[in-house]
Short mmCIF file of N, CA and C in Angstrom, two decimals:
data_model
loop_
_atom_site.label_atom_id
_atom_site.label_comp_id
_atom_site.label_asym_id
_atom_site.label_seq_id
_atom_site.Cartn_x
_atom_site.Cartn_y
_atom_site.Cartn_z
N MET A 49 0.79 -1.08 0.18
CA MET A 49 0.07 0.09 0.30
C MET A 49 0.49 1.63 0.39
N ILE A 50 0.60 2.53 -0.90
CA ILE A 50 1.13 3.42 -0.57
C ILE A 50 0.48 4.92 0.26
N THR A 51 1.77 4.69 1.01
CA THR A 51 1.46 5.34 2.56
C THR A 51 2.19 6.88 2.02
N ASP A 52 1.32 7.74 2.74
CA ASP A 52 2.04 9.83 2.62
C ASP A 52 3.40 9.04 3.32
N ALA A 53 4.38 8.26 4.09
CA ALA A 53 5.34 7.71 4.92
C ALA A 53 6.48 7.04 3.83
N VAL A 54 5.89 6.18 3.33
CA VAL A 54 6.20 5.90 1.94
C VAL A 54 6.43 6.49 0.35
N LEU A 55 5.40 7.68 0.21
CA LEU A 55 5.97 9.17 -0.96
C LEU A 55 7.22 9.91 -0.11
N SER A 56 7.02 9.97 1.50
CA SER A 56 8.40 11.13 1.90
C SER A 56 9.45 10.10 2.04
N ASP A 57 9.21 9.15 2.02
CA ASP A 57 10.94 8.27 1.92
C ASP A 57 11.54 8.55 0.07
N TRP A 58 10.42 8.11 -0.28
CA TRP A 58 10.85 7.77 -1.33
C TRP A 58 11.47 9.86 -1.96
N LEU A 59 11.00 10.88 -2.09
CA LEU A 59 11.55 11.89 -1.83
C LEU A 59 12.10 12.52 -1.39
N LEU A 60 13.71 11.33 -0.20
CA LEU A 60 14.67 11.80 -0.12
C LEU A 60 16.22 11.40 -0.49
N CYS A 61 15.26 9.83 -1.41
CA CYS A 61 16.43 9.66 -2.23
C CYS A 61 15.19 9.76 -4.43
N CYS A 62 15.95 10.53 -4.18
CA CYS A 62 15.48 11.15 -5.64
C CYS A 62 15.49 10.19 -6.82
N ALA A 63 15.14 11.04 -7.62
CA ALA A 63 15.00 8.77 -9.24
C ALA A 63 16.62 9.18 -9.84
N GLU A 64 17.21 10.69 -9.57
CA GLU A 64 18.93 11.19 -9.45
C GLU A 64 19.45 10.20 -8.92
N VAL A 65 19.34 9.76 -7.87
CA VAL A 65 20.53 9.30 -7.09
C VAL A 65 19.44 7.59 -7.58
N LEU A 66 18.73 6.81 -7.98
CA LEU A 66 18.95 5.97 -8.73
C LEU A 66 20.58 5.35 -8.99
N LYS A 67 20.60 6.26 -10.08
CA LYS A 67 21.34 6.23 -11.60
C LYS A 67 22.67 5.66 -10.45
N LEU A 68 22.81 6.53 -9.51
CA LEU A 68 24.65 5.90 -9.06
C LEU A 68 24.20 4.27 -8.67
N LEU A 69 23.34 3.48 -7.99
CA LEU A 69 22.75 2.30 -8.58
C LEU A 69 24.22 1.62 -9.12
N ALA A 70 24.13 2.18 -10.00
CA ALA A 70 24.99 1.44 -11.17
C ALA A 70 26.68 1.27 -10.63
N LEU A 71 26.77 2.87 -10.00
CA LEU A 71 28.36 2.44 -9.45
C LEU A 71 28.12 1.97 -8.31
N LEU A 72 27.66 2.22 -7.18
CA LEU A 72 27.10 0.68 -6.34
C LEU A 72 28.02 -0.63 -6.48
N ARG A 73 27.35 -1.30 -7.43
CA ARG A 73 27.46 -2.24 -7.94
C ARG A 73 28.43 -3.00 -8.15
N LEU A 74 29.65 -1.35 -9.08
CA LEU A 74 30.56 -2.21 -9.13
C LEU A 74 31.57 -2.85 -7.67
N ILE A 75 30.66 -1.44 -7.03
CA ILE A 75 32.06 -1.36 -5.36
C ILE A 75 31.62 -2.49 -5.15
N GLN A 76 30.19 -2.90 -5.77
CA GLN A 76 29.97 -4.39 -4.62
C GLN A 76 31.26 -5.64 -5.39
N ALA A 77 31.24 -5.22 -6.55
CA ALA A 77 31.96 -6.53 -7.47
C ALA A 77 33.44 -6.67 -6.98
N ASP A 78 33.77 -5.33 -7.57
CA ASP A 78 35.32 -5.43 -7.34
C ASP A 78 35.70 -5.31 -5.58
N GLY A 79 35.04 -5.89 -4.16
CA GLY A 79 36.18 -5.79 -3.09
C GLY A 79 36.17 -4.06 -2.77
N PRO A 80 36.11 -4.55 -1.46
CA PRO A 80 35.52 -2.98 -1.04
C PRO A 80 38.03 -2.91 -0.78
N ASN A 81 38.00 -1.41 -0.35
CA ASN A 81 39.42 -0.57 -1.27
C ASN A 81 39.94 -1.45 -2.58
N SER A 82 39.70 -1.64 -2.93
CA SER A 82 39.36 -1.07 -4.27
C SER A 82 39.80 -0.31 -5.35
N LYS A 83 40.54 -0.03 -6.60
CA LYS A 83 39.93 1.75 -6.80
C LYS A 83 38.75 1.98 -6.92
N SER A 84 37.91 0.81 -7.67
CA SER A 84 37.12 1.30 -8.07
C SER A 84 36.18 2.07 -6.50
N ASP A 85 36.09 0.76 -5.58
CA ASP A 85 35.83 1.11 -4.54
C ASP A 85 35.95 2.67 -4.11
N CYS A 86 37.71 3.15 -3.24
CA CYS A 86 37.43 4.40 -3.49
C CYS A 86 37.04 5.55 -4.74
N TYR A 87 37.54 5.05 -5.55
CA TYR A 87 37.01 6.21 -6.43
C TYR A 87 35.09 6.47 -5.76
N GLY A 88 34.53 5.11 -6.45
CA GLY A 88 33.12 5.19 -6.33
C GLY A 88 32.54 6.00 -4.56
N VAL A 89 33.13 5.47 -3.84
CA VAL A 89 32.91 6.09 -2.10
C VAL A 89 32.70 7.77 -2.09
N VAL A 90 33.99 8.07 -3.61
CA VAL A 90 34.27 9.94 -2.87
C VAL A 90 33.00 9.99 -4.62
N CYS A 91 32.93 10.07 -5.04
CA CYS A 91 31.76 9.77 -6.25
C CYS A 91 30.07 10.55 -5.24
N LEU A 92 30.14 8.77 -5.14
CA LEU A 92 28.79 8.62 -4.40
C LEU A 92 28.19 9.85 -3.69
N THR A 93 29.34 10.15 -2.32
CA THR A 93 29.00 11.38 -1.52
C THR A 93 28.97 12.14 -1.79
N TYR A 94 29.30 13.09 -2.73
CA TYR A 94 29.83 14.80 -3.57
C TYR A 94 28.18 13.60 -3.71
N TYR A 95 27.79 13.62 -4.62
CA TYR A 95 26.44 13.28 -5.53
C TYR A 95 25.56 13.16 -4.87
N LEU A 96 25.36 12.01 -3.92
CA LEU A 96 24.12 12.33 -3.04
C LEU A 96 24.24 13.97 -1.70
N LYS A 97 25.65 13.94 -1.27
CA LYS A 97 24.68 15.58 -0.42
C LYS A 97 24.65 16.24 -1.74
N ALA A 98 24.52 16.86 -3.50
CA ALA A 98 24.50 17.67 -3.93
C ALA A 98 23.05 16.82 -4.73
N ARG A 99 22.07 16.23 -4.62
CA ARG A 99 21.52 15.05 -4.99
C ARG A 99 20.05 16.56 -5.11
N GLY A 100 19.67 17.39 -4.68
CA GLY A 100 18.68 18.48 -4.83
C GLY A 100 18.69 19.50 -5.74
N GLY A 101 20.35 19.85 -6.25
CA GLY A 101 20.69 21.06 -7.32
C GLY A 101 21.12 20.88 -8.53
N VAL A 102 21.26 19.16 -8.36
CA VAL A 102 21.38 18.21 -10.00
C VAL A 102 20.36 18.22 -9.97
N LEU A 103 19.28 18.00 -9.13
CA LEU A 103 17.88 17.80 -9.66
C LEU A 103 17.53 18.65 -11.01
N ILE A 104 17.46 19.94 -10.15
CA ILE A 104 16.76 21.53 -10.39
C ILE A 104 18.00 21.31 -11.33
N LYS A 105 19.06 21.28 -11.75
CA LYS A 105 19.82 21.40 -12.90
C LYS A 105 19.45 20.94 -13.97
N LYS A 106 19.74 19.42 -13.85
CA LYS A 106 19.20 18.00 -15.21
C LYS A 106 17.76 18.93 -15.97
N TRP A 107 17.14 18.86 -15.06
CA TRP A 107 15.44 19.45 -15.58
C TRP A 107 15.07 20.44 -15.34
N GLY A 108 16.07 21.26 -15.51
CA GLY A 108 15.60 22.38 -15.55
C GLY A 108 14.21 22.80 -14.87
N ARG A 109 13.73 23.24 -14.52
CA ARG A 109 12.70 23.00 -13.11
C ARG A 109 12.60 23.09 -12.14
N SER A 110 11.63 24.12 -11.47
CA SER A 110 10.93 23.72 -9.20
C SER A 110 11.51 22.66 -9.17
N SER A 111 12.04 22.24 -7.51
CA SER A 111 12.55 21.08 -6.25
C SER A 111 10.69 21.45 -7.12
N ALA A 112 9.44 20.84 -6.79
CA ALA A 112 7.88 21.27 -6.88
C ALA A 112 8.14 19.93 -7.48
N ALA A 113 8.44 20.35 -9.03
CA ALA A 113 8.03 19.65 -10.42
C ALA A 113 8.76 19.04 -10.37
N SER A 114 10.48 18.73 -9.75
CA SER A 114 10.53 17.20 -9.46
C SER A 114 10.57 16.34 -8.34
N THR A 115 9.49 16.88 -7.66
CA THR A 115 8.68 16.48 -6.26
C THR A 115 8.09 15.92 -7.46
N ALA A 116 7.32 16.40 -7.69
CA ALA A 116 5.81 15.65 -8.60
C ALA A 116 5.54 14.53 -10.07
N VAL A 117 7.46 14.28 -10.16
CA VAL A 117 7.96 14.13 -11.41
C VAL A 117 8.70 11.89 -9.69
N SER A 118 9.11 12.91 -9.22
CA SER A 118 8.96 11.31 -8.67
C SER A 118 8.48 10.99 -8.12
N ILE A 119 7.37 11.21 -7.44
CA ILE A 119 5.93 10.44 -6.70
C ILE A 119 5.19 9.43 -7.96
N VAL A 120 5.43 9.54 -9.34
CA VAL A 120 5.14 9.05 -10.33
C VAL A 120 5.63 7.93 -10.40
N ASP A 121 6.80 8.01 -10.65
CA ASP A 121 8.47 7.72 -10.83
C ASP A 121 7.88 6.18 -8.91
N ALA A 122 8.23 6.60 -8.36
CA ALA A 122 7.51 5.69 -7.51
C ALA A 122 6.48 5.08 -7.24
N ILE A 123 5.67 5.61 -6.85
CA ILE A 123 4.60 4.41 -8.60
C ILE A 123 4.92 3.55 -9.35
N LYS A 124 5.25 4.32 -10.30
CA LYS A 124 5.55 3.35 -10.94
C LYS A 124 6.72 1.85 -10.85
N THR A 125 7.53 2.44 -9.74
CA THR A 125 8.71 1.40 -9.22
C THR A 125 7.51 -0.05 -8.43
N LEU A 126 6.16 1.03 -7.83
CA LEU A 126 5.66 -0.24 -6.29
C LEU A 126 4.80 -0.51 -7.94
N ILE A 127 4.95 -0.48 -8.65
CA ILE A 127 3.79 -0.78 -9.59
C ILE A 127 4.21 -2.38 -10.62
N THR A 128 5.89 -2.10 -10.66
CA THR A 128 6.63 -3.40 -11.79
C THR A 128 7.22 -3.96 -11.30
N PRO A 129 7.96 -5.37 -12.26
CA PRO A 129 8.85 -5.42 -11.17
C PRO A 129 9.77 -5.02 -10.81
N THR A 130 10.85 -5.20 -9.92
CA THR A 130 12.17 -4.56 -10.25
C THR A 130 13.07 -6.14 -10.70
N PRO A 131 14.44 -5.19 -11.97
CA PRO A 131 14.56 -6.37 -13.20
C PRO A 131 15.56 -6.95 -11.93
N GLU A 132 15.98 -7.95 -12.74
CA GLU A 132 16.78 -9.27 -11.13
C GLU A 132 18.45 -8.81 -11.17
N GLY A 133 18.78 -7.89 -9.42
CA GLY A 133 19.45 -8.03 -9.49
C GLY A 133 19.85 -5.98 -9.26
N ASP A 134 18.65 -5.52 -9.26
CA ASP A 134 18.17 -4.27 -9.38
C ASP A 134 17.79 -4.02 -8.33
N TRP A 135 17.70 -3.38 -7.42
CA TRP A 135 16.53 -2.49 -7.08
C TRP A 135 16.25 -0.70 -7.04
N PHE A 136 15.99 -0.48 -5.59
CA PHE A 136 15.82 0.89 -5.22
C PHE A 136 15.20 1.51 -4.44
N PHE A 137 15.39 2.66 -3.57
CA PHE A 137 15.54 3.04 -2.79
C PHE A 137 14.32 3.21 -1.80
N PHE A 138 13.37 2.67 -1.68
CA PHE A 138 12.27 3.16 0.20
C PHE A 138 12.89 2.64 1.12
N TRP A 139 11.46 2.99 2.20
CA TRP A 139 11.12 1.89 3.71
C TRP A 139 11.20 2.06 3.93
N ASN A 140 9.54 2.20 4.94
CA ASN A 140 9.61 2.88 6.39
C ASN A 140 9.90 1.90 7.71
N GLY A 141 10.48 1.61 8.33
CA GLY A 141 10.55 1.27 9.01
C GLY A 141 12.22 0.95 9.80
N ASN A 142 13.24 -0.01 10.33
CA ASN A 142 13.49 0.20 11.03
C ASN A 142 14.67 -1.43 10.55
N PRO A 143 14.98 -1.03 9.69
CA PRO A 143 16.14 -2.20 9.21
C PRO A 143 16.46 -2.52 9.72
N TYR A 144 17.72 -1.97 10.16
CA TYR A 144 19.58 -2.14 10.32
C TYR A 144 19.59 -0.74 11.47
N GLY A 145 18.71 -0.99 12.46
CA GLY A 145 19.11 -0.70 13.79
C GLY A 145 18.94 1.23 13.90
N ILE A 146 17.60 1.45 12.10
CA ILE A 146 18.07 2.89 12.51
C ILE A 146 17.26 3.42 13.83
N ALA A 147 17.01 4.97 14.08
CA ALA A 147 16.11 5.17 15.40
C ALA A 147 14.64 5.57 14.86
N GLU A 148 13.48 4.36 15.63
CA GLU A 148 12.82 3.96 15.47
C GLU A 148 11.60 5.58 14.38
N ASP A 149 11.08 6.40 13.92
CA ASP A 149 9.97 7.35 13.73
C ASP A 149 11.04 7.89 12.87
N ILE A 150 11.46 8.11 12.09
CA ILE A 150 11.76 8.20 11.34
C ILE A 150 12.08 7.98 9.74
N VAL A 151 11.95 7.92 8.08
CA VAL A 151 12.30 7.60 7.72
C VAL A 151 13.15 7.50 6.67
N PHE A 152 13.69 6.82 6.55
CA PHE A 152 15.32 5.69 6.03
C PHE A 152 14.94 5.18 5.25
N SER A 153 15.52 5.35 3.60
CA SER A 153 15.80 4.73 2.67
C SER A 153 16.03 3.70 2.32
N MET A 154 16.07 2.44 2.98
CA MET A 154 17.11 1.47 3.08
C MET A 154 16.70 0.11 0.19
N PRO A 155 18.22 -0.46 0.09
CA PRO A 155 17.55 -1.02 -1.44
C PRO A 155 16.35 -1.77 -1.35
N CYS A 156 15.41 -1.83 -1.83
CA CYS A 156 14.51 -2.73 -1.81
C CYS A 156 13.76 -3.94 -3.32
N ARG A 157 13.64 -4.27 -3.74
CA ARG A 157 12.18 -4.54 -4.84
C ARG A 157 11.14 -4.73 -4.58
N SER A 158 10.65 -5.49 -6.22
CA SER A 158 8.99 -5.08 -6.12
C SER A 158 9.23 -5.91 -6.79
N LYS A 159 8.16 -7.05 -6.69
CA LYS A 159 7.18 -7.39 -7.11
C LYS A 159 6.07 -8.10 -8.46
N GLY A 160 6.16 -6.23 -7.96
CA GLY A 160 4.95 -5.15 -8.59
C GLY A 160 3.24 -5.28 -8.72
N ASP A 161 3.74 -6.05 -7.11
CA ASP A 161 1.80 -6.45 -7.00
C ASP A 161 2.23 -4.62 -5.72
N ASP A 162 2.32 -3.94 -5.96
CA ASP A 162 2.29 -2.97 -4.72
C ASP A 162 3.03 -2.70 -3.72
N ASP A 163 3.58 -4.12 -4.27
CA ASP A 163 4.18 -4.00 -2.87
C ASP A 163 6.21 -3.63 -2.46
N TYR A 164 6.61 -4.16 -1.92
CA TYR A 164 7.83 -3.96 -2.28
C TYR A 164 8.61 -4.81 -0.46
N GLU A 165 9.79 -5.56 -1.05
CA GLU A 165 10.67 -5.98 0.36
C GLU A 165 12.33 -5.19 0.01
N LEU A 166 12.70 -5.41 1.36
CA LEU A 166 14.29 -4.83 2.06
C LEU A 166 14.13 -5.63 0.27
N VAL A 167 15.73 -4.82 -0.24
CA VAL A 167 17.04 -6.47 0.20
C VAL A 167 18.15 -6.53 1.06
N LYS A 168 18.47 -7.86 0.66
CA LYS A 168 19.67 -8.30 2.11
C LYS A 168 20.42 -8.78 2.31
N ASP A 169 20.68 -8.61 1.03
CA ASP A 169 22.69 -9.22 0.98
C ASP A 169 23.70 -7.90 0.59
N VAL A 170 23.23 -6.54 1.14
CA VAL A 170 23.61 -5.39 0.67
C VAL A 170 24.79 -5.14 2.51
N ILE A 171 26.04 -5.72 1.39
CA ILE A 171 27.49 -5.71 2.64
C ILE A 171 27.32 -4.26 2.77
N ILE A 172 27.08 -3.12 3.66
CA ILE A 172 28.04 -2.39 4.94
C ILE A 172 28.92 -1.65 5.05
N ASP A 173 29.93 -2.24 4.74
CA ASP A 173 31.18 -1.84 5.36
C ASP A 173 31.51 -0.32 6.69
N ASP A 174 33.03 -0.60 7.26
CA ASP A 174 33.15 0.71 8.82
C ASP A 174 32.61 2.39 7.50
N TYR A 175 32.88 1.95 6.75
CA TYR A 175 32.51 3.44 5.98
C TYR A 175 31.51 3.79 5.60
N LEU A 176 30.57 2.83 4.73
CA LEU A 176 28.77 3.52 5.10
C LEU A 176 28.42 3.21 5.79
N ARG A 177 28.27 2.18 6.74
CA ARG A 177 27.96 2.73 8.66
C ARG A 177 28.17 3.53 9.12
N GLN A 178 28.99 3.91 9.29
CA GLN A 178 29.83 5.88 9.51
C GLN A 178 28.89 6.80 8.67
N ARG A 179 28.73 6.61 7.70
CA ARG A 179 28.02 7.46 6.69
C ARG A 179 25.66 7.10 7.18
N ILE A 180 25.37 6.17 7.04
CA ILE A 180 24.05 6.08 7.42
C ILE A 180 24.37 6.65 8.89
N SER A 181 25.19 6.46 10.20
CA SER A 181 24.79 6.56 10.68
C SER A 181 25.12 8.38 10.97
N LYS A 182 26.15 9.46 10.58
CA LYS A 182 25.52 10.06 9.95
C LYS A 182 24.37 11.07 9.98
N THR A 183 23.96 10.45 8.70
CA THR A 183 22.63 11.02 8.08
C THR A 183 21.61 10.59 9.30
N GLU A 184 21.22 9.98 9.90
CA GLU A 184 20.27 8.85 11.21
C GLU A 184 20.47 10.27 11.69
N ALA A 185 21.64 11.01 12.12
CA ALA A 185 21.92 11.77 12.66
C ALA A 185 21.70 13.51 12.51
N GLU A 186 21.20 13.27 11.50
CA GLU A 186 20.87 14.39 11.05
C GLU A 186 19.58 15.02 11.22
N LEU A 187 19.10 13.22 10.73
CA LEU A 187 17.20 13.48 10.73
C LEU A 187 16.52 13.21 11.74
N LEU A 188 17.86 12.88 12.37
CA LEU A 188 16.74 12.74 13.78
C LEU A 188 17.05 14.37 14.39
N ALA A 189 18.11 15.58 14.05
CA ALA A 189 18.62 16.67 14.56
C ALA A 189 16.72 17.33 13.24
N GLU A 190 16.69 17.83 12.35
CA GLU A 190 15.29 17.77 11.66
C GLU A 190 14.57 16.96 12.60
N LYS A 191 14.46 16.49 12.87
CA LYS A 191 13.33 16.23 13.57
C LYS A 191 12.48 16.93 14.33
N ARG A 192 13.71 17.28 15.92
CA ARG A 192 13.84 18.12 16.55
C ARG A 192 13.67 19.08 16.76
N ARG A 193 14.31 20.16 15.63
CA ARG A 193 13.73 21.12 15.28
C ARG A 193 12.16 21.73 14.58
N VAL A 194 11.77 20.71 14.02
CA VAL A 194 9.89 20.88 13.87
C VAL A 194 9.66 19.53 14.99
N ALA A 195 8.57 19.64 16.10
CA ALA A 195 8.88 18.48 17.01
C ALA A 195 7.60 19.15 17.54
N HIS A 196 7.71 21.10 17.40
CA HIS A 196 6.30 21.56 16.92
C HIS A 196 5.07 21.97 16.78
N LEU A 197 5.69 21.35 15.22
CA LEU A 197 4.39 21.23 13.85
C LEU A 197 4.30 20.03 14.70
N THR A 198 4.71 19.04 14.54
CA THR A 198 4.52 17.38 14.84
C THR A 198 4.05 17.20 15.67
N GLY A 199 3.62 18.56 16.96
CA GLY A 199 3.10 18.28 18.65
C GLY A 199 3.75 17.14 18.87
N GLU A 200 4.87 16.42 18.70
CA GLU A 200 5.26 16.12 19.22
C GLU A 200 6.79 16.14 20.29
N GLY A 201 5.85 17.65 20.98
CA GLY A 201 7.55 18.23 21.58
C GLY A 201 7.41 19.88 21.72
N ILE A 202 7.75 20.22 21.74
CA ILE A 202 9.15 22.17 22.20
C ILE A 202 10.26 22.16 20.91
N GLY A 203 10.09 22.19 19.97
CA GLY A 203 10.87 22.37 18.08
C GLY A 203 12.31 22.84 19.13
N PHE A 204 13.26 22.08 18.99
CA PHE A 204 14.68 23.00 19.32
C PHE A 204 15.77 22.49 18.88
N CYS A 205 15.83 24.09 17.82
CA CYS A 205 17.75 23.54 16.96
C CYS A 205 18.58 23.22 17.58
N ASP A 206 19.68 23.22 17.30
CA ASP A 206 20.59 22.02 18.22
C ASP A 206 21.16 22.54 16.44
N LEU A 207 22.57 23.35 16.62
CA LEU A 207 22.76 23.98 16.10
C LEU A 207 24.48 23.43 15.88
N PRO A 208 25.27 22.35 14.67
CA PRO A 208 26.30 22.14 14.93
C PRO A 208 27.13 23.21 15.36
N GLU A 209 28.03 23.53 16.53
CA GLU A 209 29.53 23.91 16.10
C GLU A 209 30.06 24.72 15.34
N ASP A 210 30.03 23.99 14.27
CA ASP A 210 30.76 25.05 13.37
C ASP A 210 29.72 26.56 12.25
N THR A 211 28.95 26.01 12.79
CA THR A 211 27.66 27.35 12.44
C THR A 211 27.31 28.13 13.59
N MET A 212 27.46 28.67 14.87
CA MET A 212 27.92 29.07 15.92
C MET A 212 28.08 30.70 15.56
N LEU A 213 28.00 31.20 16.79
CA LEU A 213 28.59 32.71 16.56
C LEU A 213 29.71 32.09 17.41
N PRO A 214 30.74 32.90 17.69
CA PRO A 214 31.72 33.24 19.05
C PRO A 214 30.72 32.89 20.05
N GLY A 215 30.95 32.92 21.01
CA GLY A 215 30.63 32.93 22.35
C GLY A 215 29.17 32.46 22.60
N GLU A 216 28.56 31.84 21.60
CA GLU A 216 27.40 30.65 22.26
C GLU A 216 27.55 29.37 22.20
N MET A 217 26.92 28.56 23.11
CA MET A 217 27.57 27.05 24.09
C MET A 217 25.72 26.41 23.44
#
């Protein structure tokens, strides 16, 4: 079933990011610490950080239009079987020890029946685990910032030290 949480999750991992999965497969095929692994980690990290701007530049439309296209792509992904060996990013849950109550994308496959399943054979090395932990912390901080808007408490904006003014603690 397609829920708001599922669609929100998809929006975090736009269509442009899916094109980088080929790079991930190359990394997995060659193994950790290979030349393609090092190159891939650097490239993937850069592109994931800049995905919003990349989409706007590529498609020449606002983020709202890109969001609409991503929603359509998400629905097509759920109603079309995923090709063997391929995957897409989706998920709402806590499959790898991620904090509860946040939407965190994981690699998935669809059988084309409006449902999806988590890919269980993904290799998570130390570098990837660190990146996942950092992203999880960022999402939890964002959630705290808007807690007053969602009825979950008082919003708190915990600024990273590098953005604080001198003398702020």
